Structure formats: C-alpha cells, structure tokens
mmCIF file of C-alpha atoms and ligand atoms in Angstrom:
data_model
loop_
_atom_site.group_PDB
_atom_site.id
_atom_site.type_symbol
_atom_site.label_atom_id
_atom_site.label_comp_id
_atom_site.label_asym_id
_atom_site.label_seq_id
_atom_site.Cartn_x
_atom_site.Cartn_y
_atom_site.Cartn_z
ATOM 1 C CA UNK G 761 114.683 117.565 82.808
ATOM 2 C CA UNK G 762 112.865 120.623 81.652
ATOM 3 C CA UNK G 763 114.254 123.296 79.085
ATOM 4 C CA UNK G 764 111.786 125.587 80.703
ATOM 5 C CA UNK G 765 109.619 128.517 78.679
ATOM 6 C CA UNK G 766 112.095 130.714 76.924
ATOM 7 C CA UNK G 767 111.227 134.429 77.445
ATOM 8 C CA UNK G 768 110.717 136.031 73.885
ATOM 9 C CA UNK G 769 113.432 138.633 72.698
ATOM 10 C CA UNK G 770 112.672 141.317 69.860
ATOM 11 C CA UNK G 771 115.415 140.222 66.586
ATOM 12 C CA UNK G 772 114.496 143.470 64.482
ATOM 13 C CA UNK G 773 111.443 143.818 66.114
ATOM 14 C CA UNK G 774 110.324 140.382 66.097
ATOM 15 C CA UNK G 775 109.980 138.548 69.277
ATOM 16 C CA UNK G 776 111.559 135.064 69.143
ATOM 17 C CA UNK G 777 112.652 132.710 71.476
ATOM 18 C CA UNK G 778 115.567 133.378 73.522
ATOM 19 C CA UNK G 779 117.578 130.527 72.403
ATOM 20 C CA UNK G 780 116.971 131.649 69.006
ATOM 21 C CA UNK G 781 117.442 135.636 69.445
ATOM 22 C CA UNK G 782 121.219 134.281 71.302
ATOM 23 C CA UNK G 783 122.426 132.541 68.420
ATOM 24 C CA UNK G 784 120.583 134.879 65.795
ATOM 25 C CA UNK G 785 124.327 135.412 63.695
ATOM 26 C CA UNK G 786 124.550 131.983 62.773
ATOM 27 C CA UNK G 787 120.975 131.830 61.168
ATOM 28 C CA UNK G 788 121.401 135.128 59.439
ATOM 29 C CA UNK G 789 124.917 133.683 57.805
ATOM 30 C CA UNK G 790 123.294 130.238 56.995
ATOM 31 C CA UNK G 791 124.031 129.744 53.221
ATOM 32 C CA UNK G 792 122.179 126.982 51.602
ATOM 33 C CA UNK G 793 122.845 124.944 48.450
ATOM 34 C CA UNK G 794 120.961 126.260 45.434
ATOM 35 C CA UNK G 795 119.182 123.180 45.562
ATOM 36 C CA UNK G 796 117.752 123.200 48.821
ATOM 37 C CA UNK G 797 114.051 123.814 49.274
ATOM 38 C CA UNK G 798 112.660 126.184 52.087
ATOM 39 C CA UNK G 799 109.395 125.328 53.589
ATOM 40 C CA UNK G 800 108.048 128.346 55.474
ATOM 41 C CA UNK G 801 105.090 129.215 57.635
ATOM 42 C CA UNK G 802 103.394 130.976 60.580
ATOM 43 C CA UNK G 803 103.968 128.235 63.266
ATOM 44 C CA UNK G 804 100.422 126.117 63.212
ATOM 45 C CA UNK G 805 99.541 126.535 59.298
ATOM 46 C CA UNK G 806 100.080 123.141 58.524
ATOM 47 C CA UNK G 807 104.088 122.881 58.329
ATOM 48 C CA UNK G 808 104.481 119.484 59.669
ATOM 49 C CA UNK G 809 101.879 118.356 56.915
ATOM 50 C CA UNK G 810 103.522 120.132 53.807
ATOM 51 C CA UNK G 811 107.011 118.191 55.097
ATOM 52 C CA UNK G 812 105.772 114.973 54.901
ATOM 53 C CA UNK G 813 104.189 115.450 51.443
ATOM 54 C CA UNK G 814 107.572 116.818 50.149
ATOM 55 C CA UNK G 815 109.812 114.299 51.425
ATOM 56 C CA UNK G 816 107.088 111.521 49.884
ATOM 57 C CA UNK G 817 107.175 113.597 46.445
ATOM 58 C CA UNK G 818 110.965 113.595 46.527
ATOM 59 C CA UNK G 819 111.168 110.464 47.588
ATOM 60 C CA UNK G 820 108.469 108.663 44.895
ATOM 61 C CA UNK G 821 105.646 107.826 47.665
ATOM 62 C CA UNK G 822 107.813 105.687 49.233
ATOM 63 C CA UNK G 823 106.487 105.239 52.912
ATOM 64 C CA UNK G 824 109.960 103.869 54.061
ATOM 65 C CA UNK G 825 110.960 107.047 54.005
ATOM 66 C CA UNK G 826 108.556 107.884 56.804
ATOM 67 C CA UNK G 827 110.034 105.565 59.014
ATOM 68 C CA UNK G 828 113.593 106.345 58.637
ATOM 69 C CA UNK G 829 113.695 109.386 61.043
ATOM 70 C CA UNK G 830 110.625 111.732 62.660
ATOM 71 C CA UNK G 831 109.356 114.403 60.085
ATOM 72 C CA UNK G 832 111.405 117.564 61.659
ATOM 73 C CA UNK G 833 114.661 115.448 61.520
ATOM 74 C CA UNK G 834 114.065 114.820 57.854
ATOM 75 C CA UNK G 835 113.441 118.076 56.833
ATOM 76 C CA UNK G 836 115.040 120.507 59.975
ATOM 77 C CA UNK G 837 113.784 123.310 61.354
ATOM 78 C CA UNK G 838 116.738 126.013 60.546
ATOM 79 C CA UNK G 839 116.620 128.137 63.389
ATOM 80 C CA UNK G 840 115.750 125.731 66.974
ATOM 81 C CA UNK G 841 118.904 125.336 69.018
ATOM 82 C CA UNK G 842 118.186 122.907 71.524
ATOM 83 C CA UNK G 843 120.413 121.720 74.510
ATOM 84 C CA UNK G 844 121.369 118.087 74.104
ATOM 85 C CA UNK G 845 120.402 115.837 73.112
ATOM 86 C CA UNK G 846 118.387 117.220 70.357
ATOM 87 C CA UNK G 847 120.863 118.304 67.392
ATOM 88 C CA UNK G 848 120.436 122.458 66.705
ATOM 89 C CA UNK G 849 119.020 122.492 62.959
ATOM 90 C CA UNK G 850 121.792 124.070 61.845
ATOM 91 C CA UNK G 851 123.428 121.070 63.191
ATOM 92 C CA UNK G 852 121.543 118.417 61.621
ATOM 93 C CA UNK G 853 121.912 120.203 58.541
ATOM 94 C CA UNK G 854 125.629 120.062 58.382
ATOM 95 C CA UNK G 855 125.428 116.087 58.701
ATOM 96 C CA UNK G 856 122.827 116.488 55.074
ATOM 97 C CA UNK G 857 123.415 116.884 51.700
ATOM 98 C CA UNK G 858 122.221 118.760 49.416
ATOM 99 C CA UNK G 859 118.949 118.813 48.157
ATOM 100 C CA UNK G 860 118.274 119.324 51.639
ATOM 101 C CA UNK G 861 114.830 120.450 53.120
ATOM 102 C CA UNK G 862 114.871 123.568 55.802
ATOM 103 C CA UNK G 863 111.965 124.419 57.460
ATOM 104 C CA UNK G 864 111.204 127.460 59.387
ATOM 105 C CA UNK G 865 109.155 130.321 60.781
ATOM 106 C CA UNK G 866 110.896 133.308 60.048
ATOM 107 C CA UNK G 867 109.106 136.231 58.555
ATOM 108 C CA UNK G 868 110.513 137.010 54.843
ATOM 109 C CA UNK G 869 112.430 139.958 56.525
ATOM 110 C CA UNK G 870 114.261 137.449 58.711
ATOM 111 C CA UNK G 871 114.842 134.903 56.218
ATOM 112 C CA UNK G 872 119.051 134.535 55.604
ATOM 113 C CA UNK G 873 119.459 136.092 52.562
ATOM 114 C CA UNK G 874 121.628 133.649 50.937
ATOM 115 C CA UNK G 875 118.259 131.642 50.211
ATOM 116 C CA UNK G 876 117.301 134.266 47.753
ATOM 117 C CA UNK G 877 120.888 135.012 46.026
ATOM 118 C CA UNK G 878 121.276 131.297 45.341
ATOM 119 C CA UNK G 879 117.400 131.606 44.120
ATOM 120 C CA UNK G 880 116.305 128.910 46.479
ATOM 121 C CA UNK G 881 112.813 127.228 45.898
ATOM 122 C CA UNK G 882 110.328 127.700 48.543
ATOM 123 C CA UNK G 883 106.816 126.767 49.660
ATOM 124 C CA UNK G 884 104.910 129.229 51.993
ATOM 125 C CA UNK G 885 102.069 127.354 53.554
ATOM 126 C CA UNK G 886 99.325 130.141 55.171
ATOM 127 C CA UNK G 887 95.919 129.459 57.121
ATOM 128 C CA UNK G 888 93.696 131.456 57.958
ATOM 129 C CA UNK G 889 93.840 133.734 60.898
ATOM 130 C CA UNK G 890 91.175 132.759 63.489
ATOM 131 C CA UNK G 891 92.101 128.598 62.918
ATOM 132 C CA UNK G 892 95.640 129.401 62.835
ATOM 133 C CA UNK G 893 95.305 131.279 66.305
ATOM 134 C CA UNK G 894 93.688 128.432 68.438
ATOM 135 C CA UNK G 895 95.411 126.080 66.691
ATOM 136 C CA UNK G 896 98.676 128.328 68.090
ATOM 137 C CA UNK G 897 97.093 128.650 71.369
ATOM 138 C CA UNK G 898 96.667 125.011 72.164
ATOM 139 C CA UNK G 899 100.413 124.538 70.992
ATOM 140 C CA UNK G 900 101.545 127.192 73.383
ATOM 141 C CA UNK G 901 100.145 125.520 76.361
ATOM 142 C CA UNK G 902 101.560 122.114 75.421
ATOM 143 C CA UNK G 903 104.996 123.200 74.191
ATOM 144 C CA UNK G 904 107.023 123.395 77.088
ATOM 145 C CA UNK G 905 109.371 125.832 75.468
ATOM 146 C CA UNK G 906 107.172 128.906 73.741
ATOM 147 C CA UNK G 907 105.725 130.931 77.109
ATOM 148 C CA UNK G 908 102.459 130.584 78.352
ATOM 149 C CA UNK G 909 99.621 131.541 76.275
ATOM 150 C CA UNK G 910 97.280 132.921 79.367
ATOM 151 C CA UNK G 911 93.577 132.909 79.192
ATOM 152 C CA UNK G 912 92.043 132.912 75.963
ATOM 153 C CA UNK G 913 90.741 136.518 75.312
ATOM 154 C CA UNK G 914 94.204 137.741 76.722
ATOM 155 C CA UNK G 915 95.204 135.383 73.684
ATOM 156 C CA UNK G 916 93.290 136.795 70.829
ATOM 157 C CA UNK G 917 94.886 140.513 71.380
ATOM 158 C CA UNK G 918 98.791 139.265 71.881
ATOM 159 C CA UNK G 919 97.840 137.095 68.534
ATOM 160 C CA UNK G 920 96.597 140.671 67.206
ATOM 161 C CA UNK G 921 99.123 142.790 68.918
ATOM 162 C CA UNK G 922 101.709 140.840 67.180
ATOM 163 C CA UNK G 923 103.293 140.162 70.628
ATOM 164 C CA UNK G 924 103.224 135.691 70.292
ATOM 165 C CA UNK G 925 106.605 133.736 69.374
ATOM 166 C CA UNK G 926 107.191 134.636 65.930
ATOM 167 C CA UNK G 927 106.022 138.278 65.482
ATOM 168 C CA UNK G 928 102.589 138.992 63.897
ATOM 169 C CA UNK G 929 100.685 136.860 61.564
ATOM 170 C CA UNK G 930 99.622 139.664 59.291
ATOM 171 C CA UNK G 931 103.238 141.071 58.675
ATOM 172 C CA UNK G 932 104.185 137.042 58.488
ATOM 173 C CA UNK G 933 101.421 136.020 55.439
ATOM 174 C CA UNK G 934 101.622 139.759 53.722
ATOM 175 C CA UNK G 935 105.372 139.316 53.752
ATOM 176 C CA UNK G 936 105.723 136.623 51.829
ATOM 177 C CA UNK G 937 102.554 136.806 49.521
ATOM 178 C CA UNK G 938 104.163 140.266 48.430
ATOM 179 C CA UNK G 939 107.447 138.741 47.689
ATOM 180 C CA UNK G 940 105.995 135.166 46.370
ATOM 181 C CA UNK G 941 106.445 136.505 41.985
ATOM 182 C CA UNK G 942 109.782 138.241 42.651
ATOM 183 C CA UNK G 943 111.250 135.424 44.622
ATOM 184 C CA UNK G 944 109.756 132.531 42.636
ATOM 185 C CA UNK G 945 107.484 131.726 46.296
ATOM 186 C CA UNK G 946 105.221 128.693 45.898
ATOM 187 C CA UNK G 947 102.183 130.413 48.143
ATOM 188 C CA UNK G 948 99.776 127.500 49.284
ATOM 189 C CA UNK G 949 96.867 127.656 51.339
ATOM 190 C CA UNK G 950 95.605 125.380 54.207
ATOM 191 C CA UNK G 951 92.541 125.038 53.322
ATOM 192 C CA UNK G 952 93.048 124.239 49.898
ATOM 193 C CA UNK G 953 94.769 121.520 50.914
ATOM 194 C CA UNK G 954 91.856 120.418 53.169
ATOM 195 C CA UNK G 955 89.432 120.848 49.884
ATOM 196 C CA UNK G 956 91.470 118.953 47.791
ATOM 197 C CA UNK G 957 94.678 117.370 48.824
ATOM 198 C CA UNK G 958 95.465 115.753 45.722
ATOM 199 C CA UNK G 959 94.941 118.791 43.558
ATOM 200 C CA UNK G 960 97.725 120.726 45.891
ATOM 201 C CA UNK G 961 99.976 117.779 46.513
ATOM 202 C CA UNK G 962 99.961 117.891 42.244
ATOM 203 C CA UNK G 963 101.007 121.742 42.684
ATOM 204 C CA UNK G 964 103.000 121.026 44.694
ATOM 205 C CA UNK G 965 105.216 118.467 42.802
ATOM 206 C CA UNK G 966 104.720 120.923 39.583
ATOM 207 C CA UNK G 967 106.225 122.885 41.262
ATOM 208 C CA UNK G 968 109.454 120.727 42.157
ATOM 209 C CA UNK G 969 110.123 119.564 38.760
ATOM 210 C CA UNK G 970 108.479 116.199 40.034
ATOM 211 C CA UNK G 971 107.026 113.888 37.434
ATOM 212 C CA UNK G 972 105.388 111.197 39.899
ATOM 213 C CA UNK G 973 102.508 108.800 38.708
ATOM 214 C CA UNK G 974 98.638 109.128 39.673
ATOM 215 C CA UNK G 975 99.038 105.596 41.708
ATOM 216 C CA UNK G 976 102.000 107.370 43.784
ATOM 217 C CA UNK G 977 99.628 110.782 44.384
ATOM 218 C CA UNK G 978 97.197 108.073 45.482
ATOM 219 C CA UNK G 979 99.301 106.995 48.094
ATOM 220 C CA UNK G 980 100.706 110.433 49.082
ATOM 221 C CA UNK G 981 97.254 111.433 49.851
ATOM 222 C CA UNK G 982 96.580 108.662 51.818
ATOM 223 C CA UNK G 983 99.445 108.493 53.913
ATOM 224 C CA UNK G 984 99.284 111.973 54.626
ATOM 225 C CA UNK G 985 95.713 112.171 55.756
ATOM 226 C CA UNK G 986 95.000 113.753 58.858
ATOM 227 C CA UNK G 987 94.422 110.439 60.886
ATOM 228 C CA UNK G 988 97.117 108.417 59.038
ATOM 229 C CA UNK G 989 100.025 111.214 59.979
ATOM 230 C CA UNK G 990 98.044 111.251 63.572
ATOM 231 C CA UNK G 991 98.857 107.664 64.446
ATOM 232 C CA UNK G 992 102.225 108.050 62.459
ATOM 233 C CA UNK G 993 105.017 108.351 65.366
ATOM 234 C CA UNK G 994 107.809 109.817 62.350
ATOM 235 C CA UNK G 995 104.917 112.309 61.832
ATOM 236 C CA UNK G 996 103.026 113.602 65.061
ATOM 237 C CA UNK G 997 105.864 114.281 67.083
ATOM 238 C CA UNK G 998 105.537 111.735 69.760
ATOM 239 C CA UNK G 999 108.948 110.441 68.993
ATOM 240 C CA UNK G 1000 111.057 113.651 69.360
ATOM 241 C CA UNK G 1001 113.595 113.107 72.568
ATOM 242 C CA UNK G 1002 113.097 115.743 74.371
ATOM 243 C CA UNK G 1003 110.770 117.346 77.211
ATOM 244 C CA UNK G 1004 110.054 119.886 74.988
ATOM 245 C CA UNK G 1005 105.999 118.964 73.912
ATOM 246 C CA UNK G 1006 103.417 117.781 76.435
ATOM 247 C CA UNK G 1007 101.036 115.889 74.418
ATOM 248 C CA UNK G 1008 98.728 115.155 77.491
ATOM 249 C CA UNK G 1009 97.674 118.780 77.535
ATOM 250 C CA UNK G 1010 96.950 118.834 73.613
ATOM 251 C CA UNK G 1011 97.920 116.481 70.869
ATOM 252 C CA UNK G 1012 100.562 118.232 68.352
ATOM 253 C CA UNK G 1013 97.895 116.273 65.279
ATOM 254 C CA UNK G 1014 94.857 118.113 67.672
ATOM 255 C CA UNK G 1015 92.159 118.272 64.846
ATOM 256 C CA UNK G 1016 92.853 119.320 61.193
ATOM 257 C CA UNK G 1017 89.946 121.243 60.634
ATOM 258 C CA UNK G 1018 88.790 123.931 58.902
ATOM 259 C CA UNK G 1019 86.461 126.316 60.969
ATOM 260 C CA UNK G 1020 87.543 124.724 64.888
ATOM 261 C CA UNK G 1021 87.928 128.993 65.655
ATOM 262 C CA UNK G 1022 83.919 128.715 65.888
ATOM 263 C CA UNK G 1023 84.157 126.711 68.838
ATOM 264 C CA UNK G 1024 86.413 129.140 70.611
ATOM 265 C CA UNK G 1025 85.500 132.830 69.375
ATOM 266 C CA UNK G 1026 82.446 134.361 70.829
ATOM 267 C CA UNK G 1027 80.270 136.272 68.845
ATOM 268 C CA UNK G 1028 81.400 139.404 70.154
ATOM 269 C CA UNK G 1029 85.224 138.272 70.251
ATOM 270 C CA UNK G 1030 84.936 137.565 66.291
ATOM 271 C CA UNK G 1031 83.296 140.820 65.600
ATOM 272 C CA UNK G 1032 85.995 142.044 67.518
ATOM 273 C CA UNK G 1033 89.309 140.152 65.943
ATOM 274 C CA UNK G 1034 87.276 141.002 62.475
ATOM 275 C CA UNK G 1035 87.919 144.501 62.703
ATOM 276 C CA UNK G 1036 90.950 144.943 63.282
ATOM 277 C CA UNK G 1037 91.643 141.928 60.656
ATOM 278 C CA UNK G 1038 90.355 144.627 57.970
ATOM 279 C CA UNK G 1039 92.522 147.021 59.627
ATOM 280 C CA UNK G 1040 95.479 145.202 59.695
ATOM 281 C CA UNK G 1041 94.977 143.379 55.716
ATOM 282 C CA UNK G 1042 93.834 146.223 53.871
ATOM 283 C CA UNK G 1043 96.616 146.576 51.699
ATOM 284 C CA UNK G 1044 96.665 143.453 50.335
ATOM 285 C CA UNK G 1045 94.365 140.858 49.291
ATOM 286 C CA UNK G 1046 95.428 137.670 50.118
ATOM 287 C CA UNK G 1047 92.301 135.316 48.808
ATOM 288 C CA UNK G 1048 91.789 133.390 52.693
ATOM 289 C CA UNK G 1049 88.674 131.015 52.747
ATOM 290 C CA UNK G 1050 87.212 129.807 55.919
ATOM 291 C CA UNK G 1051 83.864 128.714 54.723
ATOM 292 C CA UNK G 1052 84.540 125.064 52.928
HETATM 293 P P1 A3P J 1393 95.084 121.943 64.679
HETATM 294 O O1 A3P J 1393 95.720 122.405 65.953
HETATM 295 O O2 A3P J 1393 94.021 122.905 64.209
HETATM 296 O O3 A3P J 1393 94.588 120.536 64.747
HETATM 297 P P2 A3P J 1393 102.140 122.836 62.111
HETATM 298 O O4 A3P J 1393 102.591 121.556 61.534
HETATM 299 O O5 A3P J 1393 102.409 124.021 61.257
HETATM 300 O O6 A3P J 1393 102.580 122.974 63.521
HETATM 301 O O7 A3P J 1393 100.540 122.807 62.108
HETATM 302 C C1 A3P J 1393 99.823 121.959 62.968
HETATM 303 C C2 A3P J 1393 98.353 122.018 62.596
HETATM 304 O O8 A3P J 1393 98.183 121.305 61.354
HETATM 305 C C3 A3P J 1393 97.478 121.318 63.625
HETATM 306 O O9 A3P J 1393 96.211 121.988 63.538
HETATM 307 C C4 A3P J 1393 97.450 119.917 63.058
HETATM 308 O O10 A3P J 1393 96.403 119.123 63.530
HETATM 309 C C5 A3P J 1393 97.295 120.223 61.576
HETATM 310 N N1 A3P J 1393 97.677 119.096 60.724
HETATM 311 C C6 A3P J 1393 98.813 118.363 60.754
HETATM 312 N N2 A3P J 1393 98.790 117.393 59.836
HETATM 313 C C7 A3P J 1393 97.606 117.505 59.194
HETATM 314 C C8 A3P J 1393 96.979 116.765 58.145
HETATM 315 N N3 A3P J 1393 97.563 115.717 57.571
HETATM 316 N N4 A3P J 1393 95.749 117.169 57.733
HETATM 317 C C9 A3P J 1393 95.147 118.231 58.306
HETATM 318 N N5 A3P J 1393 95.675 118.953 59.314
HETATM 319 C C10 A3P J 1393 96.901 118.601 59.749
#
C-alpha cells in the first residue's frame, strides 16, 4: 500500500515531515558513540554519494561491501520512521555497532546534541542552490512521502521561502559552515567532488584517520561514478521495500550534473532567485561554484 504524502509540521520552526515532527523526542535524545560519524546535508546535495564513498574508505575499497545491504541501510538515516516493514533509523541503529554511520538532514540547530558533547566527526556535503533545487523538485514528485512540489515557479519561491521538507537551504548550508571550525565539521562541496573526485574522496579519508592506497582510491572512484552507483541496486535506491519512491516519474541517480538548473530557470526566474540569493547569503561567504 501507500504511506501517502506526510503534511509538513514546524519542529522549532522547521517544517518536517509529520512522521518525523511525532516522534521528534526520540531524535533529540539520540546519543551516539564517540566514534560514530555523521553525514549531513540539505536533502539532494549528494548524500547518497558521500555514503557510499565512506563505507568503501572504511571498508578498504572493498566492493562486497556494496552488496551486503542498500546504501541507506548501511549507513541510516537517523531521523525516518517508517511503518513496517522498513526499520525506523533509530531502529536499525540499535541492531549496529559502533563506528556506526548516521545520516541525516537536520539543520545544525536540530542536530541531537549528544553528537557534539561526545565530539562526533562529521561531513557536511553542500551544492549549490539552483542544482540543489531541481534536483529537490524532481525528488518531491517521485517520493511518495515528501508533499507535492506543484508547478515549478510555485517551486522556486517555497525553495526560497524556506517553506520545502527540511526548512530553508540558506539557514541549512550557513548553519553548518558557521559551526564547521568549532565543531571539527568536514564542509565538502558538490561540485568539487564533480571536478575532482579523487582529490575529495583523499579529503575525505584525511579526514577519517584513513591511510588507504592509491590502487584502492582508484577503485573508490570508479565504483562510485555517477553511472556505476546508477546501475548499482545497493546504491540507487531501487532495492528499498517500500512504496515510498516512484522511480518511473524520476530516477533517484536522475543526472549528476553540475549546471542541470539552466535547463529549468528562465532568464527572468534566475535573475529573480539571484536576488534574493544575495539577500538571503550576505552574511557569509560560503565559496559555491556553479561554473565548472
Ligand atoms: P540530480 O537530481 O541532480 O541528478 P542525495 O543523495 O543527497 O539525495 O542527492 C541526489 C543527487 O545526487 C541526484 O542529483 C543524484 O543524481 C546525484 N548523485 C548521486 N550519486 C552521484 C554520483 N556518484 N555522482 C554524481 N551525482 C550523484
């Protein structure tokens, strides 16, 4: 059957997911191991593509590992509660030992605090703002659960309105780019990792403590390419048991590009969303590239 579209309540002024806001307690009381590793985003950055290269890193390039359960099992997603028979992530992540890997797409603010007593690691993954939108707004017409995007330009000013699943992106990449020194916050960009997937995936295991040989980064790039994790069912979501994506409307691997928004935006809509971007990111300068 079908979960249906959950309507978004506000959680401190963010609007998430019913089935989220409802069990909000137990996320806010989640207490991880010290040696569990947060991956966090704005949903569409390029999560599902930092997970795999994590669990490969951790797991020395071995591409077993991508066959042994789908990508979001692996590394869970801390805050989706799901009716059976998918497993809530808090769930799944009582079956897991530590060093465990916890996605999610809480703003900073929203983040359980207990990630930054036990001085968690974590990777924020951020994209920039007119790819990350229709990359959001094909996702919201083919996930059955997030509520419908409506027509496009309708789109663009709930995306700048902060009003989409999640809260705003500018309050979501500003949080944690603010916080990233303090809170020892690997911040990682998108299209870096399009540019140059090796030099990131290298940051990226730096960053872990990971010694793991050139040969091995060879084979980490390759497996996570864009049309390797496409055709990968442990990676693009086809093998997740629920009625929860329909992939018929919009692949969840849908094109891994840099630069797609300029076959959406009109001129005048990207004068428009430009704008306000100034508006809305004038306090900080987060370096965002979009020509590559
Ligand atoms: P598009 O919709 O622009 O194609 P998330 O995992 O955060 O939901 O992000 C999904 C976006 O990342 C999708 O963007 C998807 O195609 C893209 N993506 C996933 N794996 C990728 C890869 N290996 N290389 C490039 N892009 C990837």
């Amino acid at each position: 059957g079908s979960l249906g579209r959950f309507p978004l309540i506000p959680v401190r002024g963010v609007p998430l997911m019913s089935l989220i806001a409802n069990n909000w307690d137990s996320i806010w009381d989640f207490r991880p191991d010290p040696s569990d590793l947060l991956i966090a985003t704005y949903p569409k950055a390029g999560t599902t593509w930092t997970q795999e290269i994590v669990d490969l890193l951790i797991h020395n390039g071995d591409a077993e590992i991508c066959k042994r359960a789908p990508t979001p099992v692996r590394s869970p997603f801390l805050e989706i509660f799901s009716p059976p028979p998918i497993p809530s992530g808090l769930d799944l992540l009582k079956t897991m030992d530590p060093p465990r890997v916890i996605k999610t797409h809480l703003p900073f603010q929203l983040v359980p605090p207990a990630f930054w007593e036990n001085k968690c690691k974590a990777i924020y993954v951020a994209r920039n703002a007119k790819d990350n939108l229709v990359s959001y707004y094909f996702f919201d017409r083919m996930n059955l659960t997030q509520p419908e995007p409506g027509p496009w330009e309708g789109y663009i000013h709930k995306f700048m309105q902060g009003q989409l699943s999640w809260g705003p992106w500018y309050d979501h990449v500003k949080g944690y780019w603010v916080e990233r020194e303090k809170r020892n916050i690997l911040y990682i960009f998108y299209e870096d990792m399009k540019e140059n997937p090796r030099r990131e995936i290298e940051r990226i295991m730096r960053y872990l403590d990971l010694s793991v040989s050139d040969e091995v980064i060879s084979r980490i790039v390759e497996l996570t390419s864009f049309k390797n994790m496409k055709e990968n069912p442990m990676a693009n979501y086809s093998c997740i048991p629920a009625p929860v994506f329909d992939q018929s409307i919009s692949s969840f691997m849908r094109k891994g590009e840099v630069g797609d928004w300029r076959n959406h935006f009109t001129p005048e809509q990207s004068k428009m969303f430009d704008e306000d971007y100034e508006r809305q990111m004038k306090e900080v300068n987060i370096p965002f590239r979009t020509l590559i």
